[in-house]
Coordinates of C-alpha atoms and ligand atoms in Angstrom, one line a residue:
M106 CA 18.5 7.9 -33.8
S107 CA 18.0 11.4 -35.0
L108 CA 20.8 11.7 -37.6
S109 CA 20.6 9.5 -40.6
F110 CA 23.6 7.5 -39.5
M111 CA 22.5 4.5 -41.4
D112 CA 23.9 5.9 -44.6
I113 CA 27.2 6.6 -43.0
F114 CA 27.3 3.1 -41.5
E115 CA 26.7 1.5 -44.9
E116 CA 29.6 3.4 -46.3
W117 CA 31.7 2.7 -43.2
A118 CA 31.0 -1.0 -43.1
D119 CA 33.6 -1.8 -45.8
N120 CA 36.4 0.3 -44.5
Y121 CA 35.7 0.3 -40.7
D122 CA 38.3 -2.2 -39.9
E123 CA 40.8 -0.3 -42.0
A124 CA 40.1 2.8 -40.0
V125 CA 40.4 1.1 -36.6
T126 CA 43.7 -0.4 -37.6
G127 CA 45.1 3.0 -38.4
H128 CA 45.1 2.7 -42.2
N129 CA 43.0 5.8 -42.6
P130 CA 45.3 8.7 -41.6
E131 CA 42.3 11.0 -40.7
Y132 CA 41.1 8.5 -38.0
K133 CA 44.5 7.3 -36.9
D134 CA 44.4 9.3 -33.6
V135 CA 40.8 8.5 -32.9
F136 CA 41.6 4.8 -32.9
E137 CA 45.1 4.9 -31.5
N138 CA 45.7 1.8 -29.3
Y139 CA 42.4 0.3 -30.5
P140 CA 43.2 -3.3 -29.5
F141 CA 44.3 -2.2 -26.0
M142 CA 41.2 0.0 -25.6
L143 CA 38.8 -2.8 -26.6
G144 CA 40.7 -5.1 -24.1
E145 CA 40.2 -2.5 -21.3
A146 CA 36.5 -2.3 -22.1
A147 CA 36.1 -6.1 -22.3
K148 CA 38.0 -6.6 -19.1
R149 CA 35.2 -4.8 -17.2
A150 CA 32.3 -6.8 -18.7
H151 CA 30.7 -9.6 -16.8
G152 CA 27.7 -11.9 -17.0
R153 CA 24.8 -11.4 -19.4
T154 CA 26.0 -8.8 -21.8
I155 CA 24.2 -6.6 -24.3
E156 CA 26.5 -5.0 -26.8
F157 CA 25.1 -2.1 -28.7
G158 CA 26.5 -1.2 -32.1
P159 CA 28.9 -4.1 -32.3
G160 CA 29.6 -3.0 -35.9
T161 CA 32.1 -5.4 -37.4
G162 CA 32.3 -7.4 -34.2
N163 CA 35.8 -6.5 -32.9
L164 CA 34.8 -6.0 -29.3
T165 CA 32.2 -8.8 -29.6
L166 CA 35.1 -11.2 -30.3
L167 CA 36.8 -10.3 -27.0
L168 CA 33.6 -10.6 -25.1
Q169 CA 33.1 -14.1 -26.7
N170 CA 36.6 -15.0 -25.6
K171 CA 35.7 -14.2 -22.0
G172 CA 32.8 -16.7 -22.4
L173 CA 30.1 -14.1 -21.8
E174 CA 26.5 -14.6 -22.8
I175 CA 26.2 -11.9 -25.5
T176 CA 23.3 -10.2 -27.2
A177 CA 24.6 -8.0 -30.0
V178 CA 22.3 -5.2 -31.2
E179 CA 23.3 -3.6 -34.5
P180 CA 21.3 -1.1 -36.7
S181 CA 23.4 -1.5 -39.9
R182 CA 22.8 -4.7 -41.8
E183 CA 26.0 -4.2 -43.7
M184 CA 28.1 -3.9 -40.5
A185 CA 26.1 -6.8 -39.0
A186 CA 26.9 -9.1 -42.0
I187 CA 30.7 -8.6 -41.4
G188 CA 30.4 -8.9 -37.6
E189 CA 28.2 -12.0 -37.8
H190 CA 30.7 -13.6 -40.1
K191 CA 33.6 -12.8 -37.8
T192 CA 31.9 -14.0 -34.6
G193 CA 29.5 -16.6 -35.7
L194 CA 26.7 -14.8 -33.7
V195 CA 23.4 -13.7 -35.1
F196 CA 23.1 -9.9 -34.4
Q197 CA 19.8 -8.6 -33.3
H198 CA 18.5 -5.7 -35.5
G199 CA 18.0 -2.6 -33.4
D200 CA 19.8 0.2 -31.7
F201 CA 20.5 1.8 -28.3
L202 CA 16.8 2.6 -27.8
H203 CA 15.0 0.0 -29.8
F204 CA 15.8 -3.6 -28.9
D205 CA 14.4 -6.7 -27.2
K206 CA 14.5 -5.5 -23.6
Q207 CA 16.1 -8.2 -21.4
P208 CA 17.9 -8.4 -18.0
A209 CA 21.6 -7.8 -18.2
D210 CA 24.7 -7.5 -16.0
T211 CA 26.6 -5.5 -18.6
I212 CA 25.6 -3.1 -21.3
I213 CA 28.6 -2.2 -23.4
S214 CA 29.4 -0.2 -26.5
S215 CA 32.5 1.0 -28.4
F216 CA 32.6 4.1 -30.5
A217 CA 28.9 4.4 -31.1
F218 CA 27.2 6.1 -28.1
H219 CA 27.9 9.6 -29.6
H220 CA 25.3 8.8 -32.3
L221 CA 22.6 9.5 -29.7
T222 CA 21.6 13.1 -29.0
D223 CA 22.0 14.2 -25.4
S224 CA 18.4 13.6 -24.6
E225 CA 18.5 10.1 -26.2
K226 CA 21.6 9.4 -24.2
E227 CA 19.7 10.2 -21.1
T228 CA 16.7 8.1 -22.1
A229 CA 19.0 5.1 -22.9
I230 CA 20.9 5.3 -19.6
K231 CA 17.7 5.6 -17.6
D232 CA 16.1 2.7 -19.5
Y233 CA 19.0 0.4 -18.8
H234 CA 18.7 1.0 -15.1
S235 CA 15.8 -1.4 -14.7
L236 CA 17.4 -4.0 -17.0
L237 CA 20.6 -4.1 -15.1
S238 CA 21.2 -6.5 -12.1
E239 CA 22.3 -5.1 -8.8
D240 CA 26.0 -5.0 -9.7
G241 CA 25.2 -4.1 -13.2
R242 CA 27.2 -1.6 -15.2
I243 CA 27.2 0.3 -18.5
I244 CA 30.6 0.4 -20.3
I245 CA 30.9 3.1 -22.9
L246 CA 34.1 3.4 -24.9
D247 CA 33.9 6.5 -27.1
T248 CA 35.1 9.9 -27.8
V249 CA 34.4 12.4 -25.0
F250 CA 35.9 15.9 -24.6
N251 CA 37.2 17.3 -21.4
S252 CA 36.0 20.8 -22.2
I253 CA 34.5 22.9 -25.0
E254 CA 37.9 24.6 -25.4
E255 CA 39.6 21.2 -25.9
K256 CA 37.0 20.2 -28.5
Q257 CA 37.6 23.4 -30.4
E258 CA 41.3 23.1 -30.3
I259 CA 41.2 19.6 -31.6
I260 CA 38.8 20.6 -34.4
D261 CA 41.1 23.5 -35.4
Y262 CA 44.1 21.3 -35.3
Y263 CA 42.7 18.6 -37.6
R264 CA 41.3 21.3 -39.9
S265 CA 44.8 22.7 -40.3
L266 CA 45.9 19.2 -41.4
G267 CA 43.1 19.2 -44.0
Y268 CA 41.2 16.2 -42.3
H269 CA 37.8 17.4 -43.5
N270 CA 36.0 14.1 -43.0
L271 CA 37.1 13.9 -39.4
V272 CA 36.3 17.6 -38.8
D273 CA 32.8 17.2 -40.3
D274 CA 32.3 14.2 -38.2
L275 CA 33.3 16.1 -35.0
N276 CA 31.1 19.0 -35.8
R277 CA 28.1 16.9 -36.8
E278 CA 27.9 14.1 -34.3
Y279 CA 26.9 14.4 -30.6
Y280 CA 30.3 14.0 -28.8
P281 CA 29.6 14.9 -25.2
L282 CA 31.7 16.6 -22.6
K283 CA 32.8 14.3 -19.8
Q284 CA 31.3 16.5 -17.3
H285 CA 27.9 16.2 -19.0
M286 CA 28.2 12.4 -19.1
H287 CA 29.1 12.4 -15.4
M288 CA 26.0 14.5 -14.5
L289 CA 23.8 12.3 -16.7
A290 CA 25.0 9.2 -15.0
E291 CA 24.7 10.5 -11.4
R292 CA 21.2 11.8 -11.9
S293 CA 20.1 8.5 -13.6
G294 CA 21.2 6.4 -10.6
Y295 CA 24.8 5.4 -11.5
N296 CA 28.3 6.1 -10.1
Y297 CA 30.5 7.4 -12.9
E298 CA 34.2 6.7 -13.6
A299 CA 36.1 7.6 -16.8
V300 CA 39.7 6.9 -17.9
Q301 CA 41.1 8.6 -20.9
L302 CA 42.7 6.1 -23.3
N303 CA 43.9 8.3 -26.1
K304 CA 43.4 11.9 -27.4
F305 CA 39.7 11.1 -28.1
A306 CA 38.6 8.0 -26.4
H307 CA 37.6 7.7 -22.8
L308 CA 36.5 4.4 -21.2
Q309 CA 33.4 5.3 -19.1
V310 CA 32.0 2.9 -16.6
L311 CA 28.6 3.6 -15.0
T312 CA 27.9 1.3 -12.1
K313 CA 24.4 1.1 -10.8
K314 CA 23.8 2.7 -7.5
N315 CA 21.6 0.5 -5.3
F316 CA 19.4 2.3 -2.9
K317 CA 18.2 0.5 0.2
R318 CA 14.5 0.0 0.8
P319 CA 13.1 0.6 4.2
A320 CA 12.9 -3.2 4.9
D321 CA 16.7 -3.3 4.4
L322 CA 17.1 -1.2 7.5
I323 CA 16.7 -4.2 9.9
G324 CA 20.1 -5.3 11.4
D325 CA 23.6 -3.9 10.8
T326 CA 23.0 -1.4 13.5
P327 CA 25.8 0.9 14.7
L328 CA 28.1 -0.2 17.5
V329 CA 29.7 2.7 19.4
E330 CA 32.3 3.0 22.1
L331 CA 31.3 4.6 25.4
T332 CA 34.2 6.6 26.8
T333 CA 32.7 8.8 29.5
F334 CA 32.1 6.2 32.2
K335 CA 34.7 5.2 34.7
L336 CA 36.1 1.8 33.8
P337 CA 38.8 -0.5 35.3
A338 CA 42.1 -0.4 33.4
G339 CA 42.1 -2.6 30.3
V340 CA 38.3 -2.5 29.8
R341 CA 36.6 -1.0 26.7
L342 CA 32.8 -0.5 26.7
F343 CA 30.8 -0.7 23.5
A344 CA 27.1 -0.3 23.0
K345 CA 25.1 -1.9 20.2
L346 CA 22.4 0.7 19.2
E347 CA 19.3 -1.3 18.3
M348 CA 17.2 1.8 18.1
Y349 CA 18.5 2.2 14.6
N350 CA 16.4 -0.7 13.3
L351 CA 13.5 0.3 11.1
G352 CA 10.9 0.0 13.8
G353 CA 13.2 1.5 16.4
S354 CA 14.1 -1.6 18.4
I355 CA 15.9 -4.9 18.6
K356 CA 12.6 -6.7 18.1
D357 CA 12.5 -5.9 14.4
R358 CA 15.0 -8.8 14.1
L359 CA 12.6 -11.1 15.9
G360 CA 9.6 -10.0 14.0
Q361 CA 11.3 -10.6 10.7
N362 CA 12.8 -13.9 11.6
I363 CA 9.6 -15.4 13.2
I364 CA 7.4 -14.5 10.3
E365 CA 9.9 -15.6 7.6
Q366 CA 10.4 -18.9 9.4
A367 CA 6.7 -19.5 9.8
L368 CA 6.0 -18.7 6.2
F369 CA 8.9 -21.0 5.2
R370 CA 7.3 -23.9 7.2
G371 CA 3.8 -23.1 6.0
D372 CA 2.6 -22.4 9.6
I373 CA 0.5 -19.3 8.7
K374 CA -2.8 -20.7 7.5
T375 CA -5.4 -17.9 7.9
G376 CA -3.3 -14.9 7.0
E377 CA -3.6 -13.7 10.6
V378 CA -0.8 -13.5 13.2
V379 CA -1.4 -13.0 16.9
E380 CA 1.0 -12.2 19.8
A381 CA 1.2 -10.8 23.3
T382 CA 3.7 -8.1 23.7
A383 CA 4.7 -5.0 25.7
G384 CA 5.1 -3.3 22.3
N385 CA 8.5 -3.6 20.6
T386 CA 7.8 -7.2 19.5
G387 CA 4.4 -5.9 18.2
I388 CA 6.2 -3.2 16.2
G389 CA 8.7 -5.7 14.8
L390 CA 5.9 -8.2 13.9
A391 CA 3.8 -5.4 12.4
L392 CA 6.6 -4.5 10.0
A393 CA 7.1 -8.1 9.0
C394 CA 3.4 -8.8 8.6
Q395 CA 3.1 -5.6 6.5
A396 CA 6.0 -6.8 4.3
H397 CA 4.2 -10.1 3.7
G398 CA 0.6 -9.0 3.5
L399 CA -0.5 -10.5 6.8
K400 CA -2.9 -9.3 9.5
L401 CA -1.5 -8.8 13.0
R402 CA -3.5 -8.8 16.3
V403 CA -1.6 -7.8 19.4
Y404 CA -2.6 -8.3 23.1
V405 CA -1.0 -5.6 25.2
P406 CA -1.3 -5.0 29.0
Q407 CA -2.9 -1.6 29.4
K408 CA -0.1 0.1 31.3
F409 CA 2.5 -0.2 28.6
S410 CA 3.9 2.8 26.7
V411 CA 1.2 4.5 24.6
E412 CA 3.8 5.5 22.0
K413 CA 4.5 1.9 21.2
Q414 CA 0.8 1.1 21.0
D415 CA 0.3 4.1 18.6
I416 CA 3.2 2.9 16.4
M417 CA 1.8 -0.6 16.2
R418 CA -1.5 0.7 15.1
A419 CA 0.2 3.1 12.6
L420 CA 1.9 0.0 11.1
G421 CA -1.5 -1.7 10.6
A422 CA -1.7 -3.9 13.8
E423 CA -5.0 -4.4 15.6
L424 CA -4.6 -3.9 19.4
V425 CA -6.4 -5.5 22.2
H426 CA -5.9 -4.4 25.8
T427 CA -5.6 -6.8 28.7
A428 CA -5.7 -5.9 32.4
T429 CA -2.4 -4.4 33.8
A430 CA -2.9 -6.6 36.9
D431 CA -2.8 -9.8 34.8
G432 CA 0.7 -8.9 33.5
M433 CA 2.3 -10.4 30.4
L434 CA 1.0 -13.8 31.5
G435 CA -2.6 -12.5 31.1
A436 CA -1.8 -11.1 27.7
R437 CA -0.2 -14.4 26.6
A438 CA -3.2 -16.4 27.7
A439 CA -5.6 -14.1 25.8
A440 CA -3.4 -14.3 22.6
K441 CA -3.2 -18.1 22.8
S442 CA -6.9 -18.6 23.3
Y443 CA -7.6 -16.3 20.3
A444 CA -5.3 -18.4 18.2
D445 CA -6.9 -21.6 19.4
A446 CA -10.3 -20.3 18.5
T447 CA -9.6 -18.9 15.1
G448 CA -6.5 -20.8 13.7
A449 CA -4.5 -17.5 13.6
F450 CA -0.8 -18.1 13.9
Y451 CA 0.4 -17.5 17.5
T452 CA 4.0 -16.4 17.2
N453 CA 4.6 -17.4 20.8
Q454 CA 7.8 -15.4 21.3
F455 CA 8.2 -16.7 24.8
E456 CA 8.6 -20.3 23.7
T457 CA 9.6 -20.5 20.1
L458 CA 13.2 -21.4 19.3
D459 CA 12.9 -18.9 16.4
N460 CA 13.2 -16.2 19.0
P461 CA 16.8 -16.8 20.1
A462 CA 17.7 -17.8 16.6
S463 CA 16.7 -14.2 15.5
Y464 CA 19.9 -13.0 17.1
D465 CA 22.5 -15.1 15.3
K466 CA 23.2 -12.2 13.0
L467 CA 23.4 -9.8 15.9
A468 CA 26.1 -11.9 17.5
R469 CA 28.0 -11.9 14.1
E470 CA 27.7 -8.2 13.7
I471 CA 29.2 -7.7 17.2
T472 CA 32.2 -10.0 16.7
D473 CA 32.8 -8.6 13.2
A474 CA 32.9 -5.1 14.8
V475 CA 35.1 -5.7 17.9
G476 CA 36.8 -9.0 17.3
T477 CA 36.9 -10.7 20.7
V478 CA 33.9 -10.1 23.0
D479 CA 35.1 -10.6 26.5
M480 CA 31.8 -9.8 28.1
I481 CA 28.2 -9.5 26.7
V482 CA 25.5 -7.8 28.7
A483 CA 21.9 -8.1 27.6
G484 CA 18.5 -7.6 29.3
A485 CA 15.8 -10.3 29.3
G486 CA 12.1 -9.9 28.6
S487 CA 11.4 -13.1 26.7
G488 CA 15.0 -14.0 27.2
G489 CA 15.5 -14.4 23.4
T490 CA 18.2 -11.8 22.9
F491 CA 20.3 -13.1 25.8
T492 CA 19.9 -16.7 24.8
G493 CA 20.7 -16.1 21.2
L494 CA 23.8 -14.1 22.0
A495 CA 25.0 -16.4 24.8
E496 CA 24.6 -19.5 22.7
R497 CA 26.8 -18.0 20.0
L498 CA 29.3 -16.1 22.2
K499 CA 29.8 -18.2 25.3
P500 CA 31.5 -21.1 23.4
T501 CA 34.1 -18.5 22.3
G502 CA 34.9 -17.6 25.9
T503 CA 32.7 -14.6 26.4
R504 CA 31.4 -13.9 29.9
T505 CA 27.6 -13.6 29.8
V506 CA 25.6 -11.2 32.0
I507 CA 21.8 -11.3 31.9
V508 CA 20.0 -8.2 33.2
E509 CA 16.6 -7.9 34.8
P510 CA 14.7 -5.3 36.8
V511 CA 13.9 -5.8 40.5
G512 CA 10.5 -7.6 40.3
S513 CA 11.7 -10.2 37.8
I514 CA 12.4 -13.8 38.9
L515 CA 15.7 -14.8 37.3
N516 CA 17.6 -14.2 40.5
G517 CA 15.1 -16.2 42.5
G518 CA 13.3 -13.1 43.6
A519 CA 9.5 -12.7 43.7
S520 CA 7.6 -11.5 40.6
G521 CA 6.5 -7.9 41.1
S522 CA 5.9 -4.6 39.3
H523 CA 8.7 -2.5 37.9
R524 CA 8.9 0.7 35.7
T525 CA 11.8 -0.5 33.6
E526 CA 10.0 -1.5 30.4
G527 CA 10.8 -4.3 28.0
I528 CA 12.7 -6.5 30.4
G529 CA 11.5 -8.5 33.4
V530 CA 10.6 -12.2 33.5
E531 CA 7.6 -13.8 35.2
V532 CA 8.3 -17.4 34.4
W533 CA 11.7 -18.9 33.5
P534 CA 11.9 -19.0 29.6
E535 CA 12.1 -22.6 28.5
F536 CA 14.8 -22.0 25.9
L537 CA 17.1 -20.3 28.4
E538 CA 19.5 -22.9 29.7
H539 CA 20.9 -22.1 33.2
N540 CA 24.4 -22.8 32.1
L541 CA 24.4 -20.0 29.5
I542 CA 24.4 -17.5 32.3
D543 CA 27.6 -16.4 34.1
A544 CA 25.9 -13.6 36.1
V545 CA 22.5 -12.3 36.8
E546 CA 22.3 -8.5 37.4
T547 CA 19.1 -7.4 39.1
I548 CA 18.8 -3.6 38.6
S549 CA 16.4 -1.2 40.4
D550 CA 14.2 1.1 38.4
D551 CA 15.9 4.1 40.0
A552 CA 19.4 2.9 38.9
A553 CA 18.1 2.2 35.4
F554 CA 16.5 5.6 35.0
A555 CA 19.5 7.4 36.5
A556 CA 21.7 5.6 33.9
V557 CA 19.3 6.7 31.1
K558 CA 19.8 10.3 32.1
Q559 CA 23.6 9.9 32.3
L560 CA 23.6 8.4 28.8
A561 CA 21.8 11.4 27.5
V562 CA 23.9 14.0 29.3
Q563 CA 27.3 12.3 28.9
E564 CA 27.1 10.5 25.6
G565 CA 24.2 12.1 23.7
L566 CA 22.4 8.7 23.6
L567 CA 18.6 8.8 24.0
V568 CA 17.9 5.2 25.0
G569 CA 15.1 3.4 26.8
S570 CA 15.1 2.2 30.4
S571 CA 16.1 -1.3 29.6
S572 CA 19.3 0.2 28.1
G573 CA 19.9 2.1 31.4
A574 CA 19.5 -1.2 33.3
S575 CA 22.0 -2.9 31.1
L576 CA 24.5 -0.1 31.3
T577 CA 24.3 -0.2 35.1
A578 CA 24.8 -4.0 35.0
A579 CA 27.8 -3.6 32.7
L580 CA 29.5 -1.1 35.0
N581 CA 28.8 -3.4 38.0
Q582 CA 30.4 -6.3 36.2
A583 CA 33.3 -4.5 34.6
Q584 CA 35.8 -5.3 37.3
N585 CA 35.3 -9.0 36.6
V586 CA 36.8 -8.9 33.1
K587 CA 39.5 -7.4 30.9
G588 CA 39.0 -6.4 27.3
N589 CA 35.9 -5.7 25.3
V590 CA 32.5 -5.4 27.0
V591 CA 29.5 -5.1 24.7
V592 CA 26.1 -4.0 26.1
I593 CA 22.9 -4.2 24.1
F594 CA 20.8 -1.0 24.0
P595 CA 17.4 -2.3 22.7
D596 CA 15.5 0.9 22.0
A597 CA 15.2 4.7 22.3
S598 CA 13.8 7.0 24.9
D599 CA 11.3 8.8 22.7
R600 CA 8.8 6.0 23.0
Y601 CA 8.8 6.5 26.8
L602 CA 8.5 10.2 27.0
S603 CA 4.8 10.0 28.1
Q604 CA 6.1 7.9 31.0
H605 CA 8.4 10.8 32.0
I606 CA 11.6 8.8 31.4
Y607 CA 13.8 11.8 32.1
E608 CA 11.9 13.1 35.2
Ligands
PLP705 C1 13.0 -2.3 25.4 C2 13.3 -3.7 25.4 N1 14.5 -4.1 26.0 C3 14.7 -5.4 26.1 C4 13.9 -6.4 25.7 C5 14.3 -7.8 25.9 O1 14.3 -8.7 24.8 P1 14.1 -10.2 24.9 O2 12.6 -10.4 24.8 O3 14.8 -10.8 23.7 O4 14.6 -10.8 26.2 C6 12.7 -6.0 25.1 C7 11.7 -7.0 24.7 O5 10.6 -6.7 24.4 C8 12.4 -4.7 25.0 O6 11.3 -4.2 24.4

């Protein structure tokens, strides 16, 4: 600390407790309501607590009474001797800037922080950020002024009373303005709150701001109400916007879950993962593999969106094209034989139960948002989204509608080509139980693309063709239900622009 406070502390040690209990008239106003103030500070402390400048241990005692795990760091040996005697703790020798760095939930200090210069205050607050847990906080009980004018008025007033020790102290030490503390806190990564407790003292609480990392942006997508489409009376239509996941589609949930489950079970032996996908699954897997330092190899039928292929590559995946004419079945066969030959982990989205399980949280997010779900509408590619949602929602009375393009086999039709991308089933998914389905909606490409345009024009929503198909299905089915209809929009239109989605 830049001032030689140590000398002051040594003098202070013997009469500190007298001052705080109001026996020293000069400091009576500074310490007015002392026990109450300490109580307010202690009340806000939790968990592992570092107390700086415990002095003679008055706040330390209250923290002890709360049963907190306390490290007390005190620069003055004289003060520490008194405090240690009072609390039975051994105080660490050190100060705000020099101490044994350790993780903490609370960093707390009473009537000491003003011994640091402004730049030391900033250094300290910034240093503490990495020590504090996610809901960590800094609690500073100390003199703070509301304005320079206020500080001057207070100094003038106590000078007129002849309180020269106090006036010297106020002029010499680094009492900050509240506004300055607020700014320091904000720019060091904290939210700032301050309550004034007497003429001098403010209780300042700096709570750590926790910033999300990119990987946190999977799930918890927005759910919006669509109000521009004609609906039967008593029906509300909601859309879950899965394009707001990190990789831009619902499949980020799948990628994350499949990889985490496989790692948990120890199924990934060679550090390489392989899958067949039209794209979104590959993007979701690429993100998950990147997060866990794994290699990803993806088999993609040639015709699929080049944007998705570019994105997979950008995220570090290696792409292998299979013939468009062989469809997804051809891509699956190629992925499987690569896994058999090399020992790479085949994620097998079309068969693994980890696929539908990836959407447990999606179902929860939806019910948390709307309460009762009277009808759920979701497209099927692998069938995972629909199966996961239906397994969780159907038992609560939700009507379930599965959506496919013309050219998909769920309705008993023949397998054939379609332009609606991401949905469409060539063989019945093993995990999809027939009794989970209340209705199958088979939507033409033209209807799906028309709905995509309508969503852009009417709602400002830029979604992919499978969303258009699902909206059409939801509108077709709306007369069969009362209440809340929720439709899943798996991705955005920008990754289909090269396929002229709006033309
Ligand atoms: C755009 C889009 N919509 C819908 C789906 C269908 O999801 P699921 O495989 O869970 O049936 C997918 C799957 O890839 C997709 O990419």
